[in-house]
mmCIF file of C-alpha atoms in Angstrom:
data_model
loop_
_atom_site.group_PDB
_atom_site.id
_atom_site.type_symbol
_atom_site.label_atom_id
_atom_site.label_comp_id
_atom_site.label_asym_id
_atom_site.label_seq_id
_atom_site.Cartn_x
_atom_site.Cartn_y
_atom_site.Cartn_z
ATOM 1 C CA MET A 1 -2.540 -19.162 3.701
ATOM 2 C CA ARG A 2 -4.833 -16.263 2.855
ATOM 3 C CA ILE A 3 -3.101 -12.936 3.475
ATOM 4 C CA ASP A 4 -4.890 -9.588 3.279
ATOM 5 C CA THR A 5 -2.131 -7.206 2.167
ATOM 6 C CA HIS A 6 -4.125 -3.969 2.503
ATOM 7 C CA ALA A 7 -5.450 -3.383 6.023
ATOM 8 C CA HIS A 8 -4.987 -0.635 8.576
ATOM 9 C CA VAL A 9 -4.599 -0.210 12.327
ATOM 10 C CA TYR A 10 -4.977 3.332 13.676
ATOM 11 C CA PRO A 11 -4.205 3.577 17.415
ATOM 12 C CA SER A 12 -6.067 6.541 18.859
ATOM 13 C CA ASP A 13 -3.051 7.875 20.760
ATOM 14 C CA TYR A 14 -1.039 7.908 17.534
ATOM 15 C CA LEU A 15 -3.798 9.899 15.832
ATOM 16 C CA ASP A 16 -3.802 12.244 18.840
ATOM 17 C CA PHE A 17 -0.047 12.740 18.434
ATOM 18 C CA LEU A 18 -0.497 13.654 14.789
ATOM 19 C CA ALA A 19 -3.392 15.993 15.557
ATOM 20 C CA ASP A 20 -1.322 17.726 18.244
ATOM 21 C CA SER A 21 1.447 18.077 15.628
ATOM 22 C CA GLY A 22 -0.852 19.925 13.242
ATOM 23 C CA VAL A 23 -2.350 17.133 11.112
ATOM 24 C CA THR A 24 -5.966 18.072 10.410
ATOM 25 C CA THR A 25 -7.213 14.930 8.655
ATOM 26 C CA THR A 26 -7.148 12.294 11.419
ATOM 27 C CA GLY A 27 -10.941 12.311 11.676
ATOM 28 C CA GLY A 28 -11.014 9.984 8.664
ATOM 29 C CA GLN A 29 -9.314 7.255 10.687
ATOM 30 C CA ARG A 30 -11.307 7.463 13.911
ATOM 31 C CA GLY A 31 -14.341 5.520 15.037
ATOM 32 C CA LEU A 32 -14.034 2.828 12.366
ATOM 33 C CA GLY A 33 -13.113 -0.179 14.482
ATOM 34 C CA ALA A 34 -9.432 0.043 13.574
ATOM 35 C CA ASP A 35 -7.960 0.916 16.977
ATOM 36 C CA ASP A 36 -5.663 -1.576 18.707
ATOM 37 C CA THR A 37 -7.830 -2.072 21.800
ATOM 38 C CA ASP A 38 -8.565 -5.665 22.771
ATOM 39 C CA LYS A 39 -12.251 -5.227 21.961
ATOM 40 C CA GLU A 40 -11.654 -3.910 18.453
ATOM 41 C CA LEU A 41 -8.947 -6.470 17.723
ATOM 42 C CA GLU A 42 -11.256 -9.314 18.792
ATOM 43 C CA ALA A 43 -13.967 -8.021 16.443
ATOM 44 C CA ARG A 44 -11.417 -7.768 13.627
ATOM 45 C CA PHE A 45 -10.165 -11.302 14.179
ATOM 46 C CA SER A 46 -13.728 -12.642 14.189
ATOM 47 C CA LEU A 47 -14.398 -10.950 10.865
ATOM 48 C CA MET A 48 -11.178 -12.341 9.409
ATOM 49 C CA GLU A 49 -12.235 -15.830 10.447
ATOM 50 C CA ARG A 50 -15.617 -15.410 8.771
ATOM 51 C CA ALA A 51 -13.884 -14.292 5.561
ATOM 52 C CA GLY A 52 -11.345 -17.099 5.678
ATOM 53 C CA VAL A 53 -8.438 -14.634 6.013
ATOM 54 C CA ASP A 54 -5.528 -15.921 8.054
ATOM 55 C CA ARG A 55 -3.370 -12.811 8.389
ATOM 56 C CA GLN A 56 -3.433 -9.107 7.609
ATOM 57 C CA VAL A 57 -0.453 -6.998 6.642
ATOM 58 C CA ILE A 58 -1.196 -3.816 8.558
ATOM 59 C CA SER A 59 -0.130 -0.333 7.528
ATOM 60 C CA ALA A 60 -0.712 3.191 8.821
ATOM 61 C CA SER A 61 -1.232 4.735 5.395
ATOM 62 C CA PRO A 62 -2.197 7.422 4.666
ATOM 63 C CA VAL A 63 -1.369 8.848 8.110
ATOM 64 C CA THR A 64 2.352 8.160 7.901
ATOM 65 C CA GLY A 65 3.422 11.239 9.851
ATOM 66 C CA ALA A 66 4.951 13.200 6.962
ATOM 67 C CA LEU A 67 5.366 16.219 9.230
ATOM 68 C CA PRO A 68 7.396 19.293 8.224
ATOM 69 C CA ASP A 69 9.751 19.050 11.197
ATOM 70 C CA PRO A 70 12.169 16.108 10.794
ATOM 71 C CA ASP A 71 12.310 15.389 14.517
ATOM 72 C CA GLN A 72 8.526 15.283 14.815
ATOM 73 C CA ALA A 73 8.256 13.140 11.685
ATOM 74 C CA ALA A 74 10.845 10.708 13.068
ATOM 75 C CA ALA A 75 9.029 10.563 16.409
ATOM 76 C CA ALA A 76 5.735 9.789 14.668
ATOM 77 C CA ALA A 77 7.336 7.009 12.643
ATOM 78 C CA ARG A 78 8.958 5.487 15.721
ATOM 79 C CA MET A 79 5.683 5.627 17.627
ATOM 80 C CA ILE A 80 3.552 3.811 15.064
ATOM 81 C CA ASN A 81 6.276 1.383 14.014
ATOM 82 C CA ASP A 82 6.939 0.327 17.598
ATOM 83 C CA ARG A 83 3.208 -0.188 18.089
ATOM 84 C CA TYR A 84 3.042 -2.348 14.965
ATOM 85 C CA VAL A 85 6.053 -4.423 16.009
ATOM 86 C CA ASP A 86 4.319 -4.999 19.347
ATOM 87 C CA LEU A 87 1.063 -5.988 17.638
ATOM 88 C CA VAL A 88 2.862 -8.511 15.450
ATOM 89 C CA ASP A 89 4.695 -9.867 18.481
ATOM 90 C CA ARG A 90 1.426 -10.301 20.411
ATOM 91 C CA HIS A 91 -0.540 -11.683 17.452
ATOM 92 C CA PRO A 92 1.979 -13.411 15.153
ATOM 93 C CA ASP A 93 -0.695 -15.654 13.651
ATOM 94 C CA ARG A 94 -2.858 -12.665 12.703
ATOM 95 C CA PHE A 95 -0.575 -9.796 11.726
ATOM 96 C CA LEU A 96 2.398 -8.872 9.605
ATOM 97 C CA ALA A 97 3.413 -5.235 9.177
ATOM 98 C CA PHE A 98 4.507 -2.627 6.689
ATOM 99 C CA VAL A 99 6.383 0.075 8.599
ATOM 100 C CA VAL A 100 6.416 3.774 7.694
ATOM 101 C CA LEU A 101 9.360 6.054 6.968
ATOM 102 C CA PRO A 102 9.471 9.767 7.883
ATOM 103 C CA LEU A 103 9.799 11.032 4.341
ATOM 104 C CA PRO A 104 10.483 13.570 2.921
ATOM 105 C CA HIS A 105 13.304 13.650 5.493
ATOM 106 C CA VAL A 106 15.852 11.324 3.911
ATOM 107 C CA ASP A 107 18.335 10.981 6.772
ATOM 108 C CA ALA A 108 15.553 10.294 9.250
ATOM 109 C CA ALA A 109 13.995 7.785 6.841
ATOM 110 C CA LEU A 110 17.267 5.887 6.473
ATOM 111 C CA ALA A 111 17.764 5.816 10.232
ATOM 112 C CA GLU A 112 14.243 4.483 10.832
ATOM 113 C CA LEU A 113 14.644 1.937 8.054
ATOM 114 C CA ASP A 114 17.810 0.639 9.681
ATOM 115 C CA ARG A 115 16.183 0.611 13.120
ATOM 116 C CA VAL A 116 13.013 -1.311 12.411
ATOM 117 C CA LEU A 117 13.011 -3.172 9.104
ATOM 118 C CA ASP A 118 14.559 -6.361 10.478
ATOM 119 C CA ALA A 119 12.089 -6.690 13.356
ATOM 120 C CA PRO A 120 10.165 -10.003 13.341
ATOM 121 C CA GLY A 121 7.013 -9.821 11.241
ATOM 122 C CA VAL A 122 7.984 -6.632 9.414
ATOM 123 C CA VAL A 123 7.693 -7.498 5.724
ATOM 124 C CA GLY A 124 8.252 -4.134 4.034
ATOM 125 C CA VAL A 125 7.647 -0.397 4.092
ATOM 126 C CA ALA A 126 4.472 1.564 3.414
ATOM 127 C CA LEU A 127 4.875 4.820 1.513
ATOM 128 C CA THR A 128 2.243 7.176 0.226
ATOM 129 C CA THR A 129 2.102 7.861 -3.501
ATOM 130 C CA SER A 130 3.793 11.209 -2.873
ATOM 131 C CA ALA A 131 5.868 12.439 0.067
ATOM 132 C CA ALA A 132 4.662 15.804 1.353
ATOM 133 C CA GLY A 133 3.666 16.678 -2.201
ATOM 134 C CA ARG A 134 6.907 15.499 -3.788
ATOM 135 C CA ALA A 135 7.064 12.646 -6.296
ATOM 136 C CA LEU A 136 8.725 9.461 -5.095
ATOM 137 C CA THR A 137 10.959 9.742 -8.158
ATOM 138 C CA ASP A 138 12.449 12.987 -6.790
ATOM 139 C CA PRO A 139 16.261 12.633 -7.070
ATOM 140 C CA ALA A 140 16.593 13.631 -3.411
ATOM 141 C CA PHE A 141 15.013 10.297 -2.442
ATOM 142 C CA ALA A 142 17.627 8.220 -4.296
ATOM 143 C CA PRO A 143 19.429 7.128 -1.080
ATOM 144 C CA VAL A 144 16.194 5.630 0.229
ATOM 145 C CA TRP A 145 15.558 3.793 -3.042
ATOM 146 C CA GLN A 146 19.126 2.513 -3.047
ATOM 147 C CA GLU A 147 18.832 1.143 0.469
ATOM 148 C CA LEU A 148 15.474 -0.480 -0.206
ATOM 149 C CA ASP A 149 16.938 -2.051 -3.328
ATOM 150 C CA ARG A 150 19.977 -3.312 -1.438
ATOM 151 C CA ARG A 151 17.697 -4.949 1.101
ATOM 152 C CA GLY A 152 15.240 -6.330 -1.473
ATOM 153 C CA THR A 153 12.351 -4.687 0.354
ATOM 154 C CA VAL A 154 8.643 -4.682 -0.431
ATOM 155 C CA MET A 155 7.463 -1.104 -1.036
ATOM 156 C CA TYR A 156 3.721 -0.843 -0.530
ATOM 157 C CA LEU A 157 2.221 2.300 -2.093
ATOM 158 C CA HIS A 158 -0.991 3.867 -0.820
ATOM 159 C CA PRO A 159 -2.677 7.139 -1.842
ATOM 160 C CA ALA A 160 -1.707 10.139 0.246
ATOM 161 C CA GLY A 161 -5.183 11.627 0.009
ATOM 162 C CA ASP A 162 -3.907 14.837 -1.562
ATOM 163 C CA GLY A 163 -5.977 14.654 -4.749
ATOM 164 C CA VAL A 164 -2.727 15.017 -6.739
ATOM 165 C CA ALA A 165 -2.904 18.668 -5.656
ATOM 166 C CA SER A 166 -5.751 19.259 -8.123
ATOM 167 C CA PRO A 167 -8.501 21.776 -7.260
ATOM 168 C CA GLN A 168 -10.649 19.915 -9.779
ATOM 169 C CA ILE A 169 -10.569 16.986 -7.334
ATOM 170 C CA ILE A 170 -10.128 18.577 -3.905
ATOM 171 C CA ASP A 171 -12.585 21.456 -4.294
ATOM 172 C CA HIS A 172 -15.286 19.069 -5.509
ATOM 173 C CA HIS A 173 -14.968 16.640 -2.569
ATOM 174 C CA LEU A 174 -13.614 13.851 -4.774
ATOM 175 C CA THR A 175 -10.390 13.203 -2.840
ATOM 176 C CA TRP A 176 -11.057 9.512 -2.208
ATOM 177 C CA MET A 177 -13.711 8.625 -4.793
ATOM 178 C CA VAL A 178 -11.622 9.915 -7.690
ATOM 179 C CA GLY A 179 -8.378 11.318 -6.304
ATOM 180 C CA ALA A 180 -7.127 8.115 -4.686
ATOM 181 C CA PRO A 181 -7.179 5.973 -7.858
ATOM 182 C CA VAL A 182 -5.725 8.913 -9.769
ATOM 183 C CA GLU A 183 -2.846 8.979 -7.278
ATOM 184 C CA ASP A 184 -2.361 5.225 -7.806
ATOM 185 C CA THR A 185 -2.305 5.721 -11.558
ATOM 186 C CA VAL A 186 0.109 8.650 -11.481
ATOM 187 C CA VAL A 187 2.694 7.021 -9.215
ATOM 188 C CA ALA A 188 2.663 3.811 -11.261
ATOM 189 C CA ALA A 189 3.176 5.809 -14.453
ATOM 190 C CA GLN A 190 5.995 7.817 -12.880
ATOM 191 C CA LEU A 191 7.807 4.685 -11.732
ATOM 192 C CA ILE A 192 7.426 3.120 -15.171
ATOM 193 C CA THR A 193 8.321 6.076 -17.363
ATOM 194 C CA ARG A 194 11.206 7.210 -15.165
ATOM 195 C CA GLY A 195 12.633 3.693 -15.215
ATOM 196 C CA PHE A 196 12.514 3.089 -11.457
ATOM 197 C CA VAL A 197 11.014 -0.363 -11.931
ATOM 198 C CA THR A 198 14.208 -1.516 -13.632
ATOM 199 C CA ARG A 199 16.678 0.869 -11.955
ATOM 200 C CA TYR A 200 15.837 -0.671 -8.579
ATOM 201 C CA PRO A 201 14.961 -4.221 -9.589
ATOM 202 C CA HIS A 202 15.124 -5.667 -6.074
ATOM 203 C CA VAL A 203 12.448 -3.338 -4.702
ATOM 204 C CA ARG A 204 9.200 -5.297 -4.850
ATOM 205 C CA ILE A 205 6.606 -2.602 -5.555
ATOM 206 C CA LEU A 206 3.026 -3.278 -4.472
ATOM 207 C CA ASN A 207 0.435 -0.835 -5.811
ATOM 208 C CA SER A 208 -2.960 -0.253 -4.210
ATOM 209 C CA HIS A 209 -6.300 -0.654 -5.984
ATOM 210 C CA PHE A 210 -4.999 -2.453 -9.100
ATOM 211 C CA GLY A 211 -2.795 0.582 -9.736
ATOM 212 C CA GLY A 212 -5.838 2.787 -10.306
ATOM 213 C CA ALA A 213 -6.593 3.030 -14.021
ATOM 214 C CA LEU A 214 -3.378 1.252 -15.025
ATOM 215 C CA PRO A 215 -5.064 -1.912 -16.382
ATOM 216 C CA MET A 216 -7.135 0.184 -18.792
ATOM 217 C CA LEU A 217 -4.300 2.460 -19.900
ATOM 218 C CA LEU A 218 -1.320 0.244 -20.695
ATOM 219 C CA GLU A 219 -1.918 0.111 -24.451
ATOM 220 C CA ARG A 220 -2.363 3.883 -24.494
ATOM 221 C CA TRP A 221 0.884 4.297 -22.555
ATOM 222 C CA ASP A 222 2.701 1.974 -24.962
ATOM 223 C CA ASN A 223 1.462 3.923 -27.982
ATOM 224 C CA LEU A 224 2.294 7.367 -26.561
ATOM 225 C CA ALA A 225 5.541 6.604 -24.738
ATOM 226 C CA HIS A 226 7.713 7.214 -27.805
ATOM 227 C CA PHE A 227 7.268 10.973 -27.505
ATOM 228 C CA GLU A 228 6.263 11.515 -23.857
ATOM 229 C CA ALA A 229 8.656 9.000 -22.275
ATOM 230 C CA PRO A 230 11.253 8.172 -24.955
ATOM 231 C CA ASP A 231 13.879 7.283 -22.353
ATOM 232 C CA ALA A 232 11.758 4.671 -20.577
ATOM 233 C CA PRO A 233 13.824 1.482 -20.589
ATOM 234 C CA LEU A 234 10.822 -0.808 -21.199
ATOM 235 C CA PRO A 235 7.417 -0.442 -22.844
ATOM 236 C CA PRO A 236 4.961 0.426 -20.064
ATOM 237 C CA SER A 237 3.028 -2.808 -20.525
ATOM 238 C CA GLN A 238 6.197 -4.802 -19.854
ATOM 239 C CA ALA A 239 7.326 -2.684 -16.908
ATOM 240 C CA ALA A 240 3.868 -2.928 -15.325
ATOM 241 C CA ARG A 241 4.247 -6.697 -15.139
ATOM 242 C CA LEU A 242 7.284 -6.259 -12.887
ATOM 243 C CA MET A 243 5.139 -4.784 -10.097
ATOM 244 C CA TRP A 244 2.332 -6.189 -7.934
ATOM 245 C CA TYR A 245 -1.222 -4.949 -7.297
ATOM 246 C CA ASP A 246 -3.768 -5.483 -4.546
ATOM 247 C CA THR A 247 -7.361 -6.370 -5.318
ATOM 248 C CA VAL A 248 -9.139 -3.507 -3.531
ATOM 249 C CA ALA A 249 -11.802 -2.584 -6.084
ATOM 250 C CA HIS A 250 -14.993 -2.524 -4.021
ATOM 251 C CA SER A 251 -15.965 -5.887 -5.495
ATOM 252 C CA SER A 252 -15.747 -4.816 -9.135
ATOM 253 C CA GLN A 253 -15.334 -8.004 -11.140
ATOM 254 C CA ALA A 254 -14.790 -5.880 -14.239
ATOM 255 C CA ALA A 255 -11.749 -4.283 -12.593
ATOM 256 C CA LEU A 256 -10.463 -7.681 -11.478
ATOM 257 C CA ARG A 257 -10.766 -9.221 -14.932
ATOM 258 C CA ALA A 258 -9.120 -6.176 -16.533
ATOM 259 C CA ALA A 259 -6.178 -6.466 -14.166
ATOM 260 C CA VAL A 260 -5.817 -10.190 -14.796
ATOM 261 C CA GLN A 261 -5.708 -9.541 -18.530
ATOM 262 C CA ALA A 262 -3.400 -6.523 -18.253
ATOM 263 C CA VAL A 263 -0.728 -7.665 -15.795
ATOM 264 C CA GLY A 264 -1.437 -11.334 -15.135
ATOM 265 C CA ALA A 265 -3.142 -13.072 -12.229
ATOM 266 C CA ASP A 266 0.255 -13.924 -10.729
ATOM 267 C CA ARG A 267 0.815 -10.197 -10.013
ATOM 268 C CA LEU A 268 -2.380 -9.770 -7.968
ATOM 269 C CA VAL A 269 -2.671 -10.155 -4.184
ATOM 270 C CA LEU A 270 -5.679 -10.059 -1.895
ATOM 271 C CA GLY A 271 -6.469 -6.713 -0.276
ATOM 272 C CA SER A 272 -9.470 -5.425 1.659
ATOM 273 C CA ASP A 273 -8.805 -1.829 2.790
ATOM 274 C CA PHE A 274 -10.099 -2.691 6.264
ATOM 275 C CA PRO A 275 -11.687 -0.845 8.064
ATOM 276 C CA TYR A 276 -13.046 1.125 5.107
ATOM 277 C CA GLN A 277 -14.473 -2.133 3.855
ATOM 278 C CA GLY A 278 -15.708 -3.695 7.062
ATOM 279 C CA GLY A 279 -18.568 -5.978 8.052
ATOM 280 C CA GLU A 280 -20.260 -7.683 5.115
ATOM 281 C CA HIS A 281 -18.148 -5.619 2.727
ATOM 282 C CA TYR A 282 -15.049 -7.245 4.217
ATOM 283 C CA LEU A 283 -16.445 -10.693 3.518
ATOM 284 C CA ASP A 284 -17.069 -9.666 -0.079
ATOM 285 C CA THR A 285 -13.446 -8.576 -0.618
ATOM 286 C CA VAL A 286 -12.724 -12.304 -0.707
ATOM 287 C CA ALA A 287 -16.013 -13.593 -2.120
ATOM 288 C CA TYR A 288 -15.961 -11.358 -5.203
ATOM 289 C CA ILE A 289 -12.706 -12.956 -6.303
ATOM 290 C CA GLU A 290 -14.102 -16.432 -5.752
ATOM 291 C CA ARG A 291 -17.198 -15.748 -7.864
ATOM 292 C CA ALA A 292 -15.411 -13.944 -10.714
ATOM 293 C CA GLY A 293 -15.130 -17.092 -12.828
ATOM 294 C CA LEU A 294 -11.341 -17.053 -13.035
ATOM 295 C CA ASP A 295 -9.246 -20.145 -13.538
ATOM 296 C CA ALA A 296 -9.129 -22.065 -10.244
ATOM 297 C CA ALA A 297 -5.350 -21.834 -10.036
ATOM 298 C CA ASP A 298 -5.478 -18.084 -10.651
ATOM 299 C CA THR A 299 -8.111 -17.638 -7.951
ATOM 300 C CA GLN A 300 -6.048 -19.620 -5.472
ATOM 301 C CA GLY A 301 -2.935 -17.630 -6.320
ATOM 302 C CA ILE A 302 -4.668 -14.286 -5.833
ATOM 303 C CA LEU A 303 -6.171 -15.346 -2.516
ATOM 304 C CA ALA A 304 -3.103 -17.059 -1.105
ATOM 305 C CA GLY A 305 0.043 -18.063 -2.956
ATOM 306 C CA ASN A 306 0.949 -14.788 -4.654
ATOM 307 C CA ALA A 307 1.180 -12.854 -1.387
ATOM 308 C CA GLU A 308 3.342 -15.539 0.188
ATOM 309 C CA ALA A 309 5.699 -15.281 -2.785
ATOM 310 C CA LEU A 310 5.730 -11.459 -2.770
ATOM 311 C CA LEU A 311 6.413 -11.318 0.973
ATOM 312 C CA ARG A 312 8.810 -14.277 0.791
ATOM 313 C CA LEU A 313 7.088 -16.162 3.566
ATOM 314 C CA ALA A 314 7.699 -19.654 2.224
#
């Protein structure tokens, strides 16, 4: 079964709720064919069939409703999670779901986790690479990590779109071209050097976009960790192989081959970033893997078996 682990559904009324709550960035999710109307879902399913994709794991990232007010944040999370549970219920052969948590509000996040994680078709949680500007390794978030670890949950990480708070990125309109993979890289490095990969061994961490620059940096991290991260429990190159990575790379075979060499083909799962890669670009999110010249077993694992193992669908 081919499972696209990186796809989005953005109901327009949910985006309206966020906009009414003060979120100013919902324009980036509108008008892309990612609403949950029957017409847009039918077009999505047709495209999936053309690409040979059986199911998508849908997520609301980066619009996860990380609102300042805990009650509003909890309401946003409930709204989108209930919509996703309904979508999975209506289309069980097409969708699985990563639900969102109203971080940085820990009590609300734990309550929502308990409320929705066991719903049919929910296969994990989607977090952004930072929570309202705070690192996921913030000690205040330990109760959430502990509960996810206890449950053996998939944690899917997606850029927040905050340019790692860098004017060098944000002020130059590079938030998604450059900032997003930088966010991926930074969160992966934080989780590795702070020992979260081994401290919470039952959390199955799935990084977007091959973990940003991670495949090209592991040797550098290994060589420099002795003085910048001397307390890291494992060399970064070893810790990196305990996480998973989706294949969203805008069809870069160079990036794919680097990731295979760096972390192993068994740690890679198909991703598309639908609707941002739609139409013919969606078809190529699968085709570029097939034409990359990898071992046939590795290709099959990336396109199908690895995601089933990560999500424990067997």
